PDB file of C-alpha atoms in Angstrom:
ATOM      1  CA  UNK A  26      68.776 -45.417 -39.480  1.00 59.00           C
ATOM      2  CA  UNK A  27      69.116 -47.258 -36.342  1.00 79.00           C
ATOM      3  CA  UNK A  28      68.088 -45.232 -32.813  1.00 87.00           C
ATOM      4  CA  UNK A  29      69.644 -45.441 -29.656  1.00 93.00           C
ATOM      5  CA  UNK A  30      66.773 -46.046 -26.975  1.00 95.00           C
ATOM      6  CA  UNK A  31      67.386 -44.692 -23.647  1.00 96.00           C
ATOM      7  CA  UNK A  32      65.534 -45.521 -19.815  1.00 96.00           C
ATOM      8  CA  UNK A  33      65.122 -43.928 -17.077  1.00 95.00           C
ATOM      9  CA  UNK A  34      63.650 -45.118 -14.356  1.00 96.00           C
ATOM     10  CA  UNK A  35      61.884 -42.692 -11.616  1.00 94.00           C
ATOM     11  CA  UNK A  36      61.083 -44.821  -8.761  1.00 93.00           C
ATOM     12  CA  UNK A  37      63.377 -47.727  -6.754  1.00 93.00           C
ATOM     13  CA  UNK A  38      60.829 -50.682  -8.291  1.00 93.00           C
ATOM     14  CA  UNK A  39      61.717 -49.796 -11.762  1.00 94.00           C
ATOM     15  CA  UNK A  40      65.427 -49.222 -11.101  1.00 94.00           C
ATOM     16  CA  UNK A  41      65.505 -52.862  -9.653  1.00 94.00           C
ATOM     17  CA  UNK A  42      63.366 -54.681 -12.395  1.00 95.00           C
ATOM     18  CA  UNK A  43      65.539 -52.973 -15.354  1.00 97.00           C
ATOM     19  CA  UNK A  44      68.753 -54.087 -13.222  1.00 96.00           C
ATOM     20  CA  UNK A  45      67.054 -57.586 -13.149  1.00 96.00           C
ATOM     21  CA  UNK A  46      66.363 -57.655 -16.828  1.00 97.00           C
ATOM     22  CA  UNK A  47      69.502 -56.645 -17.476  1.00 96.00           C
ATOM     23  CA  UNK A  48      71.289 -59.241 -15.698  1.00 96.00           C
ATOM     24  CA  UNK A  49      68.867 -61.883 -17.281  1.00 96.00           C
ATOM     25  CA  UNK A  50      69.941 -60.890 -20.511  1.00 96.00           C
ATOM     26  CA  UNK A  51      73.341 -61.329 -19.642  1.00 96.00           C
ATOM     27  CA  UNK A  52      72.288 -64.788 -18.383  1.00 95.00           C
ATOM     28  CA  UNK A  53      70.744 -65.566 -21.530  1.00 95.00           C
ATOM     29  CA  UNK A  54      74.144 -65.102 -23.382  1.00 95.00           C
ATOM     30  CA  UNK A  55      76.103 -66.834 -21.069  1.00 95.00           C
ATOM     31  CA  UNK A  56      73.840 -69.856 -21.151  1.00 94.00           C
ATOM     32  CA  UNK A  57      73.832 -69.662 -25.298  1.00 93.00           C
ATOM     33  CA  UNK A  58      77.710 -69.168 -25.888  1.00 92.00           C
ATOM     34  CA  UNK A  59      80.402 -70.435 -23.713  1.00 92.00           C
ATOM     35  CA  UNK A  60      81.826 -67.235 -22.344  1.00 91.00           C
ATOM     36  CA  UNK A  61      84.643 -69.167 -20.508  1.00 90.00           C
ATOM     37  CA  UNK A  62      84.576 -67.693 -16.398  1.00 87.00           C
ATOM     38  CA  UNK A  63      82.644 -64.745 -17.413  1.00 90.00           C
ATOM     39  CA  UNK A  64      79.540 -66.216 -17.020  1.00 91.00           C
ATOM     40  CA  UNK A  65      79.938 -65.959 -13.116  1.00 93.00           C
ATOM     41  CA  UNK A  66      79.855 -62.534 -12.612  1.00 91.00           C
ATOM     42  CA  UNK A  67      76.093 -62.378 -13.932  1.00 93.00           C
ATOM     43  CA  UNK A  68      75.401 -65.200 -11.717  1.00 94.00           C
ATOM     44  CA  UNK A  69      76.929 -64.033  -8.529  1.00 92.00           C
ATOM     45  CA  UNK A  70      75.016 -60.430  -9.158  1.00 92.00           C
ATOM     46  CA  UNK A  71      71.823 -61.922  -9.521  1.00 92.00           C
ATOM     47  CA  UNK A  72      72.332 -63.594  -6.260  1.00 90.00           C
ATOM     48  CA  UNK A  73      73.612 -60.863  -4.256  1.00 89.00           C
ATOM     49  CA  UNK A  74      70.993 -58.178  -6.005  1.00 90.00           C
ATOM     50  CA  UNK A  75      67.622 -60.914  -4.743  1.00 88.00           C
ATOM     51  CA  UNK A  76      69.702 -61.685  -1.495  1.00 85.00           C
ATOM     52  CA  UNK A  77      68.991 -57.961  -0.736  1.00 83.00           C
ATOM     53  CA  UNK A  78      65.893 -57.423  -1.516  1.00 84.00           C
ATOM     54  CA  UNK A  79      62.808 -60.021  -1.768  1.00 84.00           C
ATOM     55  CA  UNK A  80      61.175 -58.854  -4.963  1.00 90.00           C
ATOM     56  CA  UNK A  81      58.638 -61.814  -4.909  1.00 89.00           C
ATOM     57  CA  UNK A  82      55.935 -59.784  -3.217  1.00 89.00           C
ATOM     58  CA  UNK A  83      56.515 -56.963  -5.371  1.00 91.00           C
ATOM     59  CA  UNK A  84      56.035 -59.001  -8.906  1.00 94.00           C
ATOM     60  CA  UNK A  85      53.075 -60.464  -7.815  1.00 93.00           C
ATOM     61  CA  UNK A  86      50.821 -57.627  -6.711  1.00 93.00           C
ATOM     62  CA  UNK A  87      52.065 -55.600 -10.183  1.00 94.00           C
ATOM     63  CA  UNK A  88      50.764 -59.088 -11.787  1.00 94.00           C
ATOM     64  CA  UNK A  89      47.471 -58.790 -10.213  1.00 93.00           C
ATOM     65  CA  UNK A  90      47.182 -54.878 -11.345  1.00 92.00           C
ATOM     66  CA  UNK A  91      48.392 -56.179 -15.221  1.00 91.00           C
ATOM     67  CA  UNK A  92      45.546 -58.689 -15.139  1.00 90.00           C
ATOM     68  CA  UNK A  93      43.051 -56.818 -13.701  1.00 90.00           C
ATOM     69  CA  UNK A  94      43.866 -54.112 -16.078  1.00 86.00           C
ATOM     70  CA  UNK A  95      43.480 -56.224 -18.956  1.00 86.00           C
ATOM     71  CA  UNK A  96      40.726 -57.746 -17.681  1.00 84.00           C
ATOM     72  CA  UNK A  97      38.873 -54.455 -17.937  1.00 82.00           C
ATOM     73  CA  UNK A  98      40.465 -53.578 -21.272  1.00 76.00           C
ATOM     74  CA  UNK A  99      38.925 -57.183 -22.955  1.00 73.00           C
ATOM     75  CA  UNK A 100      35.371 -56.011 -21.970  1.00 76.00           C
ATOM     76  CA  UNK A 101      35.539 -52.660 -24.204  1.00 72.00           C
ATOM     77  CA  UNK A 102      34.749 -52.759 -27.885  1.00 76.00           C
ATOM     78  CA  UNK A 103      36.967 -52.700 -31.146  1.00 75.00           C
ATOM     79  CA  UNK A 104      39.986 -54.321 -28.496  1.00 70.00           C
ATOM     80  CA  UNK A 105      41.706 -57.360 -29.874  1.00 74.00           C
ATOM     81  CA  UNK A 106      40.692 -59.822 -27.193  1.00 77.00           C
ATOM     82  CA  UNK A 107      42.660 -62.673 -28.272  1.00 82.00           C
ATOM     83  CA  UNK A 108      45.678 -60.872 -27.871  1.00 84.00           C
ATOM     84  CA  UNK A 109      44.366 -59.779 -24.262  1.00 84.00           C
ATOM     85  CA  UNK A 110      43.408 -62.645 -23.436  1.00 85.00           C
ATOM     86  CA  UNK A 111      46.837 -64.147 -24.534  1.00 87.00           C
ATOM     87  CA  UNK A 112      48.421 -61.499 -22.357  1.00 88.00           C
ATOM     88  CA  UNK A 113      46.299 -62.436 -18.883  1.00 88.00           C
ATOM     89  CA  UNK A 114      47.284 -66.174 -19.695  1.00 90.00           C
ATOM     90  CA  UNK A 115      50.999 -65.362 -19.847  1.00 91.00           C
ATOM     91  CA  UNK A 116      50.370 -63.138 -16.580  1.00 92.00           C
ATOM     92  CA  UNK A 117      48.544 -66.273 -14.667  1.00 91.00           C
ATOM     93  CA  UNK A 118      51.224 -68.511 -15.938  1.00 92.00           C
ATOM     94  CA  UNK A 119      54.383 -66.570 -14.151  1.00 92.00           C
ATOM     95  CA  UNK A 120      52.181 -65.844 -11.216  1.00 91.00           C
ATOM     96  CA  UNK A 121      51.802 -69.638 -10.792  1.00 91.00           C
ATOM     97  CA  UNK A 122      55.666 -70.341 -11.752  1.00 90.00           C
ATOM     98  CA  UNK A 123      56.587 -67.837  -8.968  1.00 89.00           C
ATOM     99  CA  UNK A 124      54.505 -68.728  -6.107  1.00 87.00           C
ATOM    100  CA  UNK A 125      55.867 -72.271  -7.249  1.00 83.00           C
ATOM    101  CA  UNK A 126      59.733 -71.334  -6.757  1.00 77.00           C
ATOM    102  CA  UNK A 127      61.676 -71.932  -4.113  1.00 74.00           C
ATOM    103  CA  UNK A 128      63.850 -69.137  -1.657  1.00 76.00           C
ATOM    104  CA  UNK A 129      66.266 -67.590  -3.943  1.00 78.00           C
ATOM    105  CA  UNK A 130      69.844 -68.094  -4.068  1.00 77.00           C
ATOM    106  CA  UNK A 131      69.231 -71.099  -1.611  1.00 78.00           C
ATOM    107  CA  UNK A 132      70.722 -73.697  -4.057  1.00 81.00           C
ATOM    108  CA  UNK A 133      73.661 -71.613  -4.960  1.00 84.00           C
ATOM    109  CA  UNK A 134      74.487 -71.184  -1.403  1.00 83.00           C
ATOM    110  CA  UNK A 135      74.653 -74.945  -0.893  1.00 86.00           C
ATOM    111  CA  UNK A 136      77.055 -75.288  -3.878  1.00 89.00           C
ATOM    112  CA  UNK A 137      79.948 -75.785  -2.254  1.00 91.00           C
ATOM    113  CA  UNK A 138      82.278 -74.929  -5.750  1.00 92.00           C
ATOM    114  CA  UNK A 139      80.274 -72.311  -6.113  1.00 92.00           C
ATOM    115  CA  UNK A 140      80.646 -70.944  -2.782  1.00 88.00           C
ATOM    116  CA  UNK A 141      84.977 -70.762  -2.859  1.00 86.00           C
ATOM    117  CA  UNK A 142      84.303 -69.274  -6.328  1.00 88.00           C
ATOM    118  CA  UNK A 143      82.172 -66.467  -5.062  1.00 85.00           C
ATOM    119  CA  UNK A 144      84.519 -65.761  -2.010  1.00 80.00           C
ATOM    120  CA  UNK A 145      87.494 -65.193  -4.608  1.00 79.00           C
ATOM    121  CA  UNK A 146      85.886 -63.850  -7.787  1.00 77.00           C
ATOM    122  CA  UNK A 147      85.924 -59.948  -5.892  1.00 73.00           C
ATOM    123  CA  UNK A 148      90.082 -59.773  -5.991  1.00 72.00           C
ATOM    124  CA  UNK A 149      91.571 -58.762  -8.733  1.00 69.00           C
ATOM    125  CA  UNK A 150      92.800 -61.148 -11.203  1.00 66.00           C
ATOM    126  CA  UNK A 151      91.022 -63.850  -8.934  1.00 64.00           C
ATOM    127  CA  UNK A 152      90.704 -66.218 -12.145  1.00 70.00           C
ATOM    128  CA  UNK A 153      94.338 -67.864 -12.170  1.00 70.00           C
ATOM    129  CA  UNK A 154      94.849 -71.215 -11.727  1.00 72.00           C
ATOM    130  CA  UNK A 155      96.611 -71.118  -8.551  1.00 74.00           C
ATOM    131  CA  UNK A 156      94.056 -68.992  -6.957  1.00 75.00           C
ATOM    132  CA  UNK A 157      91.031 -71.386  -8.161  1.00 85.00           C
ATOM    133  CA  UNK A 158      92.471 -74.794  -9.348  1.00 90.00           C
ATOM    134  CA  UNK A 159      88.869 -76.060  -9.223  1.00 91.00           C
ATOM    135  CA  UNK A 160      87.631 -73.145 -12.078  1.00 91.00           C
ATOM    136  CA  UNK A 161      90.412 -74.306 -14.056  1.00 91.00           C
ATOM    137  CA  UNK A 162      89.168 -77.976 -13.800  1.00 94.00           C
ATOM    138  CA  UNK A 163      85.749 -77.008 -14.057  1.00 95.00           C
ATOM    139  CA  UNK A 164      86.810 -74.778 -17.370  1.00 93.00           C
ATOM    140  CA  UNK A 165      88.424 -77.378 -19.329  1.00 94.00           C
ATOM    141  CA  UNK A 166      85.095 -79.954 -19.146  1.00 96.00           C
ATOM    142  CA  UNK A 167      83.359 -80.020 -22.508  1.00 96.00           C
ATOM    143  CA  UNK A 168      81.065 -76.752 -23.240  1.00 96.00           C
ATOM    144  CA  UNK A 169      77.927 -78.776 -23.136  1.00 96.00           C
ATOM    145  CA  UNK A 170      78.329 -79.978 -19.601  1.00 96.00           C
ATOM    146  CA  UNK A 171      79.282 -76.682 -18.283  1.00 96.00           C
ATOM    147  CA  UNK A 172      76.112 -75.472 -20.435  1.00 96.00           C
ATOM    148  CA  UNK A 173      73.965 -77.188 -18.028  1.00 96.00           C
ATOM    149  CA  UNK A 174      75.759 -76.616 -14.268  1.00 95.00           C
ATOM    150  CA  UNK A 175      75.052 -72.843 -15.756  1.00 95.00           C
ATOM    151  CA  UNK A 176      71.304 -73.887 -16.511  1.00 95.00           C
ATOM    152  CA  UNK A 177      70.795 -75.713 -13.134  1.00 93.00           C
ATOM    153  CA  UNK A 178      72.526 -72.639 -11.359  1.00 93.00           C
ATOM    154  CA  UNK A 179      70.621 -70.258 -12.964  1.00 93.00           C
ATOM    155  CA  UNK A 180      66.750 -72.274 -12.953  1.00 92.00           C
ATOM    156  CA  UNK A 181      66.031 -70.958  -9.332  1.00 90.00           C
ATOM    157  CA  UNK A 182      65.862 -67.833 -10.562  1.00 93.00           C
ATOM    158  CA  UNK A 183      63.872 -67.864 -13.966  1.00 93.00           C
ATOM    159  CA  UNK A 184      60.279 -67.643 -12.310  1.00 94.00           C
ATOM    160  CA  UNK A 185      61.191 -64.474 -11.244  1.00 94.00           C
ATOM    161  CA  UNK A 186      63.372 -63.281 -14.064  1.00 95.00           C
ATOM    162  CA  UNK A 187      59.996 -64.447 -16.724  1.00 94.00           C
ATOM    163  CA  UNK A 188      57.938 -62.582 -14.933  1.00 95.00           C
ATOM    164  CA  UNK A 189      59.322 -59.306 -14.606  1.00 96.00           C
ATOM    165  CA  UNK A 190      60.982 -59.637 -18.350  1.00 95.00           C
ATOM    166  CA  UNK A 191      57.004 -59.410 -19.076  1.00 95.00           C
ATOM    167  CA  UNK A 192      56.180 -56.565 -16.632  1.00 95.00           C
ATOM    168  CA  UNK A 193      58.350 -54.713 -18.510  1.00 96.00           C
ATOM    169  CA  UNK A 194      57.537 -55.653 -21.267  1.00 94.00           C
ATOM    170  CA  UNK A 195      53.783 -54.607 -20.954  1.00 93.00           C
ATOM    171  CA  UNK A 196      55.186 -51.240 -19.179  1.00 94.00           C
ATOM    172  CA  UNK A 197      56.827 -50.562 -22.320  1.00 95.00           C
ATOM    173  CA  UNK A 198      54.229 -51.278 -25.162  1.00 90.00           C
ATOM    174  CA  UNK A 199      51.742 -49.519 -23.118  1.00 86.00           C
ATOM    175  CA  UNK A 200      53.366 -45.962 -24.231  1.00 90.00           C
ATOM    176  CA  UNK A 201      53.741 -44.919 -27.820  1.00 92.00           C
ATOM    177  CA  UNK A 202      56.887 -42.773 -28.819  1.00 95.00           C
ATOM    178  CA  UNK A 203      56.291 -39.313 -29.473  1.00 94.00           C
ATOM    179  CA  UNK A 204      58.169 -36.233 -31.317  1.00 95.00           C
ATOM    180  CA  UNK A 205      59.856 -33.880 -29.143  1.00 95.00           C
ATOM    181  CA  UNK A 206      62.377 -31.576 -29.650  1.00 95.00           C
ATOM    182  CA  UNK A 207      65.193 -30.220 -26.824  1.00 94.00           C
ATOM    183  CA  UNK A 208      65.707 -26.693 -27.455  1.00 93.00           C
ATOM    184  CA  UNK A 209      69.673 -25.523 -26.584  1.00 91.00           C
ATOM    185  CA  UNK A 210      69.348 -28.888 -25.675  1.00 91.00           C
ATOM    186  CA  UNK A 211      66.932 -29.225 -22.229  1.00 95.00           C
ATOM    187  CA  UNK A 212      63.572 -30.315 -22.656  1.00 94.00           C
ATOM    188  CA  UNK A 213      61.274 -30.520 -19.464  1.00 92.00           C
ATOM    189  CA  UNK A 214      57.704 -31.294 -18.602  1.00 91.00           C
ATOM    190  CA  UNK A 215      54.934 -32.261 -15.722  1.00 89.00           C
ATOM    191  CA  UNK A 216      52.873 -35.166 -15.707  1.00 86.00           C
ATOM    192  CA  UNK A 217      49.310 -35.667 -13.940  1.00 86.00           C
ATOM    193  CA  UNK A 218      50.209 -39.546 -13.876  1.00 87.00           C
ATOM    194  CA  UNK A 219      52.455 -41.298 -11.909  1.00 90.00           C
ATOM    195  CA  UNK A 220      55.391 -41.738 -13.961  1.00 92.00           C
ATOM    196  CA  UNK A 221      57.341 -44.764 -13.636  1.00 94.00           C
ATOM    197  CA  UNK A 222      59.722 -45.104 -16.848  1.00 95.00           C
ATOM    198  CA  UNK A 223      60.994 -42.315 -19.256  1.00 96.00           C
ATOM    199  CA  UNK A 224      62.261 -43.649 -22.521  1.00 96.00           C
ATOM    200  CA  UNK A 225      64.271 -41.657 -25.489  1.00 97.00           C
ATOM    201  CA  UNK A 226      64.648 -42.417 -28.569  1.00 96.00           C
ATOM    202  CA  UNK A 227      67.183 -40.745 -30.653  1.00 95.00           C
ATOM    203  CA  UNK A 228      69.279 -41.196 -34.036  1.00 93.00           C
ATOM    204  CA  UNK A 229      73.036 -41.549 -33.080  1.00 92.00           C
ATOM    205  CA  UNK A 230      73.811 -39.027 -36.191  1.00 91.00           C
ATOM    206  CA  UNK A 231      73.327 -36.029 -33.228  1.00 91.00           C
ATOM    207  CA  UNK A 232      76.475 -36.875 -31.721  1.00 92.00           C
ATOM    208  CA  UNK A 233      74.819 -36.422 -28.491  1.00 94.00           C
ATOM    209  CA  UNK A 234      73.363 -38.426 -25.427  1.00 95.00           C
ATOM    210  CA  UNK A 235      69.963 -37.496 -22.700  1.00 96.00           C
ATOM    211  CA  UNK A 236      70.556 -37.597 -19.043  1.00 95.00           C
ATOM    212  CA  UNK A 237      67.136 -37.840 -17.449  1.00 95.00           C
ATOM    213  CA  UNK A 238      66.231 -36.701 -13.815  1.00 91.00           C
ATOM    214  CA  UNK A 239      63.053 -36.765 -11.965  1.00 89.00           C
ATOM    215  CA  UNK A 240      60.332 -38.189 -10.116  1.00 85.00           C
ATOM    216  CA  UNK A 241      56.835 -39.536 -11.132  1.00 84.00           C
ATOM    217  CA  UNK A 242      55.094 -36.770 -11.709  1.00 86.00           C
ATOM    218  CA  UNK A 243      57.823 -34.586 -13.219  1.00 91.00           C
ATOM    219  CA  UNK A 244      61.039 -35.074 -15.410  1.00 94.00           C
ATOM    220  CA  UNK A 245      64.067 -33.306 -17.151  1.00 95.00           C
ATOM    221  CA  UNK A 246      67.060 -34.536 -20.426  1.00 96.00           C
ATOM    222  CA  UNK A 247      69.838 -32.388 -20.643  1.00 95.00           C
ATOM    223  CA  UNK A 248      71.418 -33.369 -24.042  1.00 96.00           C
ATOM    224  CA  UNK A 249      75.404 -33.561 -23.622  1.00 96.00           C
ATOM    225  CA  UNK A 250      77.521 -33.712 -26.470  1.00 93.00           C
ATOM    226  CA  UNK A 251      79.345 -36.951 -26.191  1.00 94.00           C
ATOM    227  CA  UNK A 252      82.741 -35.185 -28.147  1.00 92.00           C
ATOM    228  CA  UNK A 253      82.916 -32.342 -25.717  1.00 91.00           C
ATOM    229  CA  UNK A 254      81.597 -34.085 -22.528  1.00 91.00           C
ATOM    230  CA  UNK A 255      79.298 -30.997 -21.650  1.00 92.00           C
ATOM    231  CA  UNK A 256      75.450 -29.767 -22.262  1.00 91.00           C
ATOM    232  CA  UNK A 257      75.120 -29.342 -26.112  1.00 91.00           C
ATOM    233  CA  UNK A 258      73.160 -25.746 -27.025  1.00 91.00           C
ATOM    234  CA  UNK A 259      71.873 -27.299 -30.302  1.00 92.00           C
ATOM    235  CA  UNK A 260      68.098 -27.912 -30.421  1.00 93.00           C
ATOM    236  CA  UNK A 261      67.634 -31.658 -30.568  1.00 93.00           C
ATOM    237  CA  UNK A 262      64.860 -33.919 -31.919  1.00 94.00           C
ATOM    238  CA  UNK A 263      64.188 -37.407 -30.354  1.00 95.00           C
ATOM    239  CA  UNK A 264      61.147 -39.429 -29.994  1.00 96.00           C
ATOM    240  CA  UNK A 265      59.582 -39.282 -26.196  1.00 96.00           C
ATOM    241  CA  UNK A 266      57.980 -42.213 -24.238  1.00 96.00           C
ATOM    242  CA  UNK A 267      56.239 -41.940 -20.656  1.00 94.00           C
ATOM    243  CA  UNK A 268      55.190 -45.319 -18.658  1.00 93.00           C
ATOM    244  CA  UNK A 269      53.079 -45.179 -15.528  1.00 88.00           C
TER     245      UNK A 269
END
């Protein structure tokens, strides 16, 4: 049966690198299929969300930790140290791709049609022709050209978007799932690590869904019955995942 995985993130780092991820994922799709004017408002977030914040710095010193990390890890025995080493070459790679890049949203602020598209796109029903006659020029070129304005609009940002897709990625694999069970529904525990990411894992069959709160060292799901909108008294089993 398929499971529903669900994150939580317990510091501000996390919350912004799964908010990345999930806007390069939307990216991906929009790049992929032609998703008509939808595939601004993915574009337009990412800008605003690294126009905010400079998450360059961050990236690269969790890099560093990931390599040096692993770089301790390949010197132990029974390790696979191909796939470590495979791991630290990936790392190096996005480090170099991001000290490589370019300001952020610099070239979409110089795109002068994206620019009056961005000023509109926030009203309501913003997408008619009479409010943007140059989106409904720009919308009726073939899909392939529009494929790659979205591809040149969007390659500013994929240094940064690579590397913390594989941050993730490492923060995830690092922590196995493990059984757990809610009883009347709350489950809570303490941690002597610093916690960074709480993931559950449960079968949809339980007609129910976790809300997590916390911080790094400690953490609490209520269960809530999705039918009745309130805290479910049942015990509940789900698998359990803590990241540092």
């Amino acid at each position: 049966m398929t499971h529903l995985i669900y994150e939580q993130p317990l510091n501000e780092k996390t919350r912004n690198y799964l908010r990345l991820e999930h806007l390069s994922e939307k990216i991906a799709q929009v790049t992929q299929q032609d998703h008509h004017h939808f595939c601004f408002e993915p574009i337009f977030a990412l800008a605003e969300l690294t126009e905010r914040c400079d998450f360059t710095s961050d990236v690269l010193k969790d890099i560093d930790k990931q390599v040096l990390l692993l770089s301790k890890w390949h010197n132990l025995p029974h390790v696979d140290k191909q796939q470590i080493s495979e791991l630290i070459s990936e790392l190096s790679d996005a480090k170099q791709a991001l000290n490589q890049s370019e300001r952020l949203g610099a070239k979409l602020k110089q795109d002068k049609f994206l620019s009056a598209l961005k000023h509109r796109f926030s009203m309501p029903g913003a997408c008619c022709n009479f409010d943007l006659p140059q989106l409904h020029f720009w919308l009726e070129l073939p899909w392939p050209k529009r494929q790659l304005d979205i591809l040149h609009w969007v390659s500013e940002f994929q240094p940064l978007l690579g590397a913390i897709n594989l941050l993730l990625k490492l923060l995830r694999e690092t922590a196995k799932f493990i059984h757990a069970t809610a009883e009347a529904g709350f489950y809570q525990t303490n941690s002597d690590k610093m916690l960074s990411l709480i993931r559950v894992k449960i079968e949809p069959d339980q007609q129910c869904y976790p809300t997590i709160s916390g911080h790094r060292n400690r953490f609490a799901i209520h269960f809530v019955d999705f039918h009745k909108q309130k805290h479910t008294d049942k015990p509940i089993t789900f698998m359990l995942a803590t990241c540092e």
